[in-house]
XYZ file of C-alpha atoms in Angstrom:
463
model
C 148.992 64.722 80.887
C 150.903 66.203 77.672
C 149.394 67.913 75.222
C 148.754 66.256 71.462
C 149.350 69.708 69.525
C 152.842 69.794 67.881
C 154.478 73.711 67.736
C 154.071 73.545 64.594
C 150.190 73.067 64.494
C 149.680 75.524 67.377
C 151.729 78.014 64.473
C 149.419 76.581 61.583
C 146.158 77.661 64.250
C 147.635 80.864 65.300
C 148.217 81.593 61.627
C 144.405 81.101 61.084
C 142.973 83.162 63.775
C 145.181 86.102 62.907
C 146.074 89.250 65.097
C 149.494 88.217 66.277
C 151.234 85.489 68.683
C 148.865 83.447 71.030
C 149.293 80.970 73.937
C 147.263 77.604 73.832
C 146.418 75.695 77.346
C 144.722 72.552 77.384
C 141.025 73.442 79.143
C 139.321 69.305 78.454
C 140.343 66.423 77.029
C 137.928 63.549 77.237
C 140.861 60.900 78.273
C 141.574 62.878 81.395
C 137.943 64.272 82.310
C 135.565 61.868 80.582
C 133.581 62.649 77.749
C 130.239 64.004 79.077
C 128.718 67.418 78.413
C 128.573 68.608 81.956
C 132.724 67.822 82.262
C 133.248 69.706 79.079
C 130.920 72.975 80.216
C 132.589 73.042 83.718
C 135.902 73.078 82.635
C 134.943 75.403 79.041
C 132.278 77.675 79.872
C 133.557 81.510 80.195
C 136.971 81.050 79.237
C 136.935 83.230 76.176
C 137.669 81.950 72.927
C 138.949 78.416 72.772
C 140.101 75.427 69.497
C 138.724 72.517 69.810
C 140.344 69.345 68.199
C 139.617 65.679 67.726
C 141.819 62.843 66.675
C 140.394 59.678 65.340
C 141.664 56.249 65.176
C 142.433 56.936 61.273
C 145.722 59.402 62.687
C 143.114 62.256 60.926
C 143.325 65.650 63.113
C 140.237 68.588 62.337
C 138.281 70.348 64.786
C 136.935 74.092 65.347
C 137.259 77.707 66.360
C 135.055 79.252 68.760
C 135.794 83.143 68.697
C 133.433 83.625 71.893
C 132.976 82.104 75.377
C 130.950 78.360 75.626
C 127.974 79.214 77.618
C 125.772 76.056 78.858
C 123.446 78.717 80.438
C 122.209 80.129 76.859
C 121.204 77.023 75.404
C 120.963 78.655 71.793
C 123.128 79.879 69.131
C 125.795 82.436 69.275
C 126.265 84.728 66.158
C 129.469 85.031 65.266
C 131.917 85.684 61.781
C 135.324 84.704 62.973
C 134.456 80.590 63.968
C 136.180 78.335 61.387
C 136.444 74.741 61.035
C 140.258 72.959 60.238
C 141.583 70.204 59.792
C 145.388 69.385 60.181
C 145.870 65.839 59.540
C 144.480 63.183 56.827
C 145.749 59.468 57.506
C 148.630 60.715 59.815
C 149.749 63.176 56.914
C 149.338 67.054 57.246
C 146.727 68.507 55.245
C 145.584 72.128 56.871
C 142.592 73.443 55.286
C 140.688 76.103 57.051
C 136.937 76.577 56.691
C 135.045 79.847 57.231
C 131.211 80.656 57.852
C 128.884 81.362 55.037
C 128.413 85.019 55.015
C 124.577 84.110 55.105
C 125.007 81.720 58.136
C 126.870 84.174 60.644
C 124.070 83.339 63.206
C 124.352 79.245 63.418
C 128.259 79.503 64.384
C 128.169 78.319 67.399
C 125.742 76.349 69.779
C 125.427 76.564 72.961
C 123.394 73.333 74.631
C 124.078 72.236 78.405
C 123.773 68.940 76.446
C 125.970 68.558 74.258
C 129.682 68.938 73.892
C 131.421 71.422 71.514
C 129.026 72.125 68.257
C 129.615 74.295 65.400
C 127.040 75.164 63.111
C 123.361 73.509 62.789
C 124.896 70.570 62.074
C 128.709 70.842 60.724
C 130.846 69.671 63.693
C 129.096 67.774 66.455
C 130.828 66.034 69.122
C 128.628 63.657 71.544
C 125.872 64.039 73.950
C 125.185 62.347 77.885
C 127.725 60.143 78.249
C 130.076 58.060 75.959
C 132.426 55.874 77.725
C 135.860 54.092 76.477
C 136.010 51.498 74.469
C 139.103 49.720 74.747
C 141.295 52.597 73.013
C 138.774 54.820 71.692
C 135.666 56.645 72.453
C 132.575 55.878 69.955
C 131.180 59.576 69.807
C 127.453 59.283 69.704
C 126.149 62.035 66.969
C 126.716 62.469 63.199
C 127.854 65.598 61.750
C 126.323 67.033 58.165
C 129.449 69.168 57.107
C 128.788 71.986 54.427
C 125.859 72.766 56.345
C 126.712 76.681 57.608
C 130.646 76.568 57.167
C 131.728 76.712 53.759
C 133.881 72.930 52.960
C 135.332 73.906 49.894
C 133.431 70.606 48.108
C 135.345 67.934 50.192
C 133.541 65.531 51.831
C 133.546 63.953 55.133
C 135.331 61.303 54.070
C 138.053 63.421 52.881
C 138.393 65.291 56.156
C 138.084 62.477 58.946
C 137.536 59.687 57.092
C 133.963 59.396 57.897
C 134.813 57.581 61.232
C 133.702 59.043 65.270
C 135.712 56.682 67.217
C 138.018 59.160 68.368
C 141.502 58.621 70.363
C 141.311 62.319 71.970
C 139.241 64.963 71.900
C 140.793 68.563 73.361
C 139.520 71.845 74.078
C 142.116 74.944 74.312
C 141.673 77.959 75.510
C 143.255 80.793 73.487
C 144.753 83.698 74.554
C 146.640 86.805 73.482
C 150.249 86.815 73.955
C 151.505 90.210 74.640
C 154.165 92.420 74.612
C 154.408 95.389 76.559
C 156.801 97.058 74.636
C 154.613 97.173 71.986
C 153.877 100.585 70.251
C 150.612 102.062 71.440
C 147.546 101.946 69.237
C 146.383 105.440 70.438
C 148.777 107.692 72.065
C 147.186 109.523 74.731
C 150.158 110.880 76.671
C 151.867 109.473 79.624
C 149.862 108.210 82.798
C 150.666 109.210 85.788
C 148.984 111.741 88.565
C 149.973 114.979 86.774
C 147.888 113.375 83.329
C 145.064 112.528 85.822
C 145.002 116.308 87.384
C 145.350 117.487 83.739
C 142.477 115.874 82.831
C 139.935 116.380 86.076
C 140.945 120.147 85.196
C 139.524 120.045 81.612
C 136.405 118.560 82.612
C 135.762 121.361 85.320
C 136.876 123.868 82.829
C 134.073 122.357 80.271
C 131.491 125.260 79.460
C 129.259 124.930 76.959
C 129.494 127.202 73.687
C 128.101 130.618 74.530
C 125.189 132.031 72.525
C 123.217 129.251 72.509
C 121.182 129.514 76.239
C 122.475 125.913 77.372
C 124.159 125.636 81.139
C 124.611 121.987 80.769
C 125.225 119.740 77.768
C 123.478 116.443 77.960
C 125.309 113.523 77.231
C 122.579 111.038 76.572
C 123.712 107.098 77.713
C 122.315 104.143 75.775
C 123.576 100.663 75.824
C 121.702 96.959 76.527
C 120.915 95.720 79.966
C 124.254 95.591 82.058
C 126.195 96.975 80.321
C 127.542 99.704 82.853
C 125.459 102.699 81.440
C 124.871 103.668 85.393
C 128.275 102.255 86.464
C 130.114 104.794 83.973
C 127.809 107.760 86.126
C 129.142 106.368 89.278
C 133.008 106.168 88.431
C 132.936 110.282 87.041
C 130.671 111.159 89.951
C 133.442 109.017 92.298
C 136.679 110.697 90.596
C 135.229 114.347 91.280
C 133.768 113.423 94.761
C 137.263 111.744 95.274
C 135.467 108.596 96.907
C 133.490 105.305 95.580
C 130.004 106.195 94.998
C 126.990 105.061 94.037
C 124.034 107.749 93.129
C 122.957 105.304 89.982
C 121.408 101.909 90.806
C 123.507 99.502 89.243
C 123.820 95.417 89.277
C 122.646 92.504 87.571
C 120.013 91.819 86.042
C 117.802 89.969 83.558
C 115.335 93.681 82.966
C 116.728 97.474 82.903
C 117.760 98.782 86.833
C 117.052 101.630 85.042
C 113.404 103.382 84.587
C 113.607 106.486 84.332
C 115.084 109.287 82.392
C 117.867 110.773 84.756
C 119.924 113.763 83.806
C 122.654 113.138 86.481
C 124.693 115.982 87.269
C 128.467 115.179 88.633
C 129.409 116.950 91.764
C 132.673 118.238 93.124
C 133.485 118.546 96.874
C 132.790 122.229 96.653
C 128.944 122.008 96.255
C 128.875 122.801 92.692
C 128.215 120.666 90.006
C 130.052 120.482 86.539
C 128.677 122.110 83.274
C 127.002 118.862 81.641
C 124.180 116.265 82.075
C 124.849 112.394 82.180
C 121.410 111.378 80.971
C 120.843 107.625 81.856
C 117.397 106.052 80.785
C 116.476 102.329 80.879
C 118.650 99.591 78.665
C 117.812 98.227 75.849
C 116.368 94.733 75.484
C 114.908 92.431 72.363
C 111.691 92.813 73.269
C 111.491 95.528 76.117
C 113.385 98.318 76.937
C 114.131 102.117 75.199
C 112.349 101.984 71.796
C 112.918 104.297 68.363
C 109.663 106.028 69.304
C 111.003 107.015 72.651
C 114.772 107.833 71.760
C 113.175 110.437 69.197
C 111.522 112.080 72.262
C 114.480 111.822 74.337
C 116.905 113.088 70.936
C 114.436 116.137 70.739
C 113.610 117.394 74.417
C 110.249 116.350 74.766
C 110.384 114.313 77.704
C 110.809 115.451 81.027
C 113.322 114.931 83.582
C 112.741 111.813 85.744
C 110.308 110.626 83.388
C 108.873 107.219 84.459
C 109.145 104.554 81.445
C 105.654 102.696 81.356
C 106.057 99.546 79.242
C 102.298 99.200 78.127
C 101.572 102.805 77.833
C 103.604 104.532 74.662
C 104.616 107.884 75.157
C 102.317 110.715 73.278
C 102.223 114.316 73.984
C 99.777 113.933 76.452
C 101.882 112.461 78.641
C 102.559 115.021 81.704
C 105.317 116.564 81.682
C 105.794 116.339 77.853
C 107.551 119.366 76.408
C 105.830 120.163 73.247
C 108.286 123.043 72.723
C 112.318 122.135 73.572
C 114.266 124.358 73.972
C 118.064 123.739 73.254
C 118.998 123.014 76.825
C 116.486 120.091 76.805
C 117.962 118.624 73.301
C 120.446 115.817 73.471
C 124.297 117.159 72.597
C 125.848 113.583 72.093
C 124.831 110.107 72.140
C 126.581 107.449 73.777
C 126.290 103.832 73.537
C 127.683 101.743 76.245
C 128.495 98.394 75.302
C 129.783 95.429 77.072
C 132.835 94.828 75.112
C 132.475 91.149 75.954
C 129.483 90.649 74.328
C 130.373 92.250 71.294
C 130.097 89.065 68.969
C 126.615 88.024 70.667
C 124.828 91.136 70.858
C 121.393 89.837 69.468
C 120.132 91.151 66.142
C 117.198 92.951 67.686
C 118.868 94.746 69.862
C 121.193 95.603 66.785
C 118.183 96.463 64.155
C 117.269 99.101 67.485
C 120.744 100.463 67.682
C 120.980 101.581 64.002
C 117.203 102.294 63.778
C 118.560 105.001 66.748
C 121.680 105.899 64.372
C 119.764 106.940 61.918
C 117.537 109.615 64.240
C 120.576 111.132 65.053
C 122.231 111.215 62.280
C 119.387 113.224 60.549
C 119.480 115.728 63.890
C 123.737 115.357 63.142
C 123.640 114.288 66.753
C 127.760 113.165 67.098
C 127.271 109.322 68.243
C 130.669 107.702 70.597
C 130.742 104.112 71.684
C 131.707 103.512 75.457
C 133.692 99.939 75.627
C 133.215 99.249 78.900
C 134.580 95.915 80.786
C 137.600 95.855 78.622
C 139.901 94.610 81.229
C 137.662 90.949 81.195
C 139.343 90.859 77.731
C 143.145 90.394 78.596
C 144.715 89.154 81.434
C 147.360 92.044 80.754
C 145.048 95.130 80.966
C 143.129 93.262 84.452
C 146.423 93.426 86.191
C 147.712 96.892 84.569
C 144.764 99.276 83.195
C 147.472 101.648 81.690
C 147.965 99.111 79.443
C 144.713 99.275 77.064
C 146.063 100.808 74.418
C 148.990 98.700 73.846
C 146.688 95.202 73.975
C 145.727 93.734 71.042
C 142.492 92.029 71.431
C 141.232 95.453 72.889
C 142.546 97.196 69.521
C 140.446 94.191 68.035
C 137.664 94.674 69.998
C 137.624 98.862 69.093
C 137.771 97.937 65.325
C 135.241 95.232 65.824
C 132.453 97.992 67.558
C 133.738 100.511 64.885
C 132.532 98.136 62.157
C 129.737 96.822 63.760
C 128.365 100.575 64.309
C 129.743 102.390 61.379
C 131.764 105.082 63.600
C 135.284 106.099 62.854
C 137.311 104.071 65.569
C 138.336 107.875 67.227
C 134.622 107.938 68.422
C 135.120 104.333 70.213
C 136.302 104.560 73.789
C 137.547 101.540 76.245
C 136.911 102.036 79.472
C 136.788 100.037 82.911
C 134.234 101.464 85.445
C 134.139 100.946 89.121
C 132.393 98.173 90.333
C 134.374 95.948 93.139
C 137.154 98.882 94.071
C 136.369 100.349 97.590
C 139.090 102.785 96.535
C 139.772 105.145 93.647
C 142.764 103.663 91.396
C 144.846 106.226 89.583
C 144.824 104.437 86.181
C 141.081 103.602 86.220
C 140.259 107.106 86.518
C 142.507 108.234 83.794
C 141.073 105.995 81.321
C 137.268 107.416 82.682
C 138.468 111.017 82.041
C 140.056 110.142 78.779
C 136.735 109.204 77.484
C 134.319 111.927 79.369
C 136.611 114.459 77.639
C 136.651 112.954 74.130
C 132.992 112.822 74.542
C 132.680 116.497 75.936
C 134.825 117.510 73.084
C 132.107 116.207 70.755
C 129.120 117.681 72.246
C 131.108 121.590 72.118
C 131.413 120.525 68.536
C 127.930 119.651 67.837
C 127.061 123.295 69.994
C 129.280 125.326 67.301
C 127.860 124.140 64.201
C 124.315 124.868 65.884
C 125.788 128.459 66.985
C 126.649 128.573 62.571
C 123.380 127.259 62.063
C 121.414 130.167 64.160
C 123.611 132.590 62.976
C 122.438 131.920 59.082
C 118.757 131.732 59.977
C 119.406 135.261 61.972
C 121.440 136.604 59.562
């Protein structure tokens, strides 16, 4: 079947979501799949961000924007800023208006509800639920909408925008992707890839040594990130790249809790025997209600807790706890922070876990810990970067995605890395390494800064 989308409103949406040319293909449509939630969800769900439209038997044309994936398995609401409502026709005539969230309603965007088809908002766009067959020409769709509700309708009513009627000729989801253009100008020039780059690279992480004077053999690179999102998986692609061969020393998977219990300083190893001059310090994920806590990343931050510390869930850690060091030194104090974040779930990371995040910002910023964001699974967001990883920092949506985790954190968007780990490769890929040892050296570059202003520091107190 042919889509109902004129060029000219595919221009009109493209317009509205911004960021550059996009391609539009036709996921549903109710007169081709039925019009039943579980149709809609099988053919929707995990397809990235998608524009749904109805058409009513008034010739009116409105719909909405879903910036993030449909996901039947949440059943709940997905917190979002860049969802809009539209609407393109009134009585066969154009008329595009776009509507935007209220700033105070960010988290009703979007539900998700294995019941339902597309919803926006508590109760601003809803489509139908179980099963609503034809009617001669049209489909009757089976729940009211209350516009004005979370998305701002700039005072017109529903009347005015579909003419207060659900018997609907069509109803279409599209799924919206980037268009891109590889001969567009980089976003961060990094040099050019190729197996000299890579060896350039691998040599300036061996060559890392931290700043002399201070009594530290290793800097620690401390990991934090929510559950899955490739905290242990970035340990296993360095420790693979040195070892020259897909490893595994960090337990890593899926899973609803932390694979992670402990707090492990992993050390990278090279062929040799040795091991390089720093500390990958992995500790368990965060989580809402579970998981690494501000009382326990102060610990960490400081020293105090021992290697291969075991995490106990109902038991707090206090300074009775064995192994607790009640006097760090500076080779047991944290060098840099890294979060490691799931660059898919950037627009649905939950508010707790958020309100954790910046409650663990502000502990380092008052230790002027340097803080880096790890964007891992970047080449889920383009079809262009999963088929050539050199390409990251020409793609849009993952210079989107950088600026998105800059704002959301507060970071300058230097300190936010992309990176793809290992995870289904049985062999090491040239370009997926290069992008790994981009970001271990950016970070490693941090932590020798944070080690020279606390060589100026000692020097005044000595001095």
């Amino acid at each position: 079947m042919g889509v109902k989308l004129t060029n000219k409103d595919m221009d009109q949406l493209e317009k509205w979501i911004g960021t550059g040319p996009k391609t539009f293909t036709l996921l549903y449509a109710i007169t081709r799949d039925g019009c039943k939630p579980k149709a809609f969800h099988d053919k929707c769900d995990y397809q990235g961000p998608t524009i749904t439209v109805l058409y009513n038997t008034n010739g009116s044309v409105y719909g909405g924007y879903n910036p993030t994936s449909w996901n039947s398995d949440r059943n709940q609401y997905t917190c979002c800023t860049d969802a809009f409502l539209f609407q393109l026709y009134y009585n066969g005539s154009p008329k595009a208006n776009k509507f935007s969230l209220k700033s105070d309603r960010y988290q009703y965007a979007i539900e998700n509800n294995s019941n339902c088809g597309p919803t926006f908002g508590y109760t601003d766009l809803r489509t139908f639920t179980d099963t609503v067959s034809r009617s001669d020409s049209y489909f009757s769709l089976n729940v009211k909408s209350k516009f004005n509700e979370d998305y701002d309708m700039q005072g017109l009513s529903a009347e005015e925008i579909y003419n207060d009627d659900w018997n609907v000729t069509e109803l279409e989801v599209y799924k919206v992707a980037y268009e891109e253009r590889k001969v567009r100008t980089p976003w961060r020039n990094v040099g050019q890839w190729n197996e000299k780059f890579l060896e350039e690279l691998k040599k300036d992480v061996l060559s890392f040594k931290p700043v002399a004077d201070l009594d530290i053999s290793a800097a620690r690179i401390l990991m934090i990130g929510p559950v899955g999102a490739g905290k242990s998986s970035f340990y296993n692609t360095i420790e693979s790249i040195f070892r020259g061969n897909i490893t595994q020393r960090a337990r890593s998977g899926s899973a609803e809790q932390s694979l992670t219990t402990c707090y492990v300083p992993y050390s990278v190893n090279v062929p040799s025997g040795g091991s390089l001059n720093f500390r990958l310090c992995d500790t368990r994920g965060l989580e809402e209600s579970h998981g690494l806590d501000v009382h326990e990343c102060s610990y960490l931050l400081d020293g105090n807790i021992a290697d291969y510390y075991q995490f106990n869930p109902t038991s707090p850690i206090t300074p009775k706890v064995q192994g607790f060091k009640t006097h760090p030194t500076t080779e047991d104090t944290v060098h840099c922070a890294v979060f490691v974040i799931d660059a898919t779930t950037l627009d649905v990371l939950s508010t707790k876990v958020m309100e954790k995040i910046k409650g663990f910002q502000n502990l380092m910023n008052q230790r002027d810990i340097p803080q880096m964001v790890l964007l891992t699974k970047v080449d889920k967001l383009c079809k262009d970067v999963q088929s050539d990883i050199s390409f990251v920092y020409q793609s849009q949506i993952v210079e989107e995605h950088v600026d998105k985790a800059s704002q959301l954190l507060g970071l300058p968007r230097t300190n936010i890395l992309p990176v793809k780990n290992y995870e289904k490769e049985l062999r090491l890929d040239e370009n997926t390494s290069i992008l790994a040892l981009l970001s271990l050296r950016q970070i490693l570059y941090f932590a020798e800064d944070y080690m020279y202003n606390l060589r100026e520091r000692k020097n005044l107190v000595q001095n």
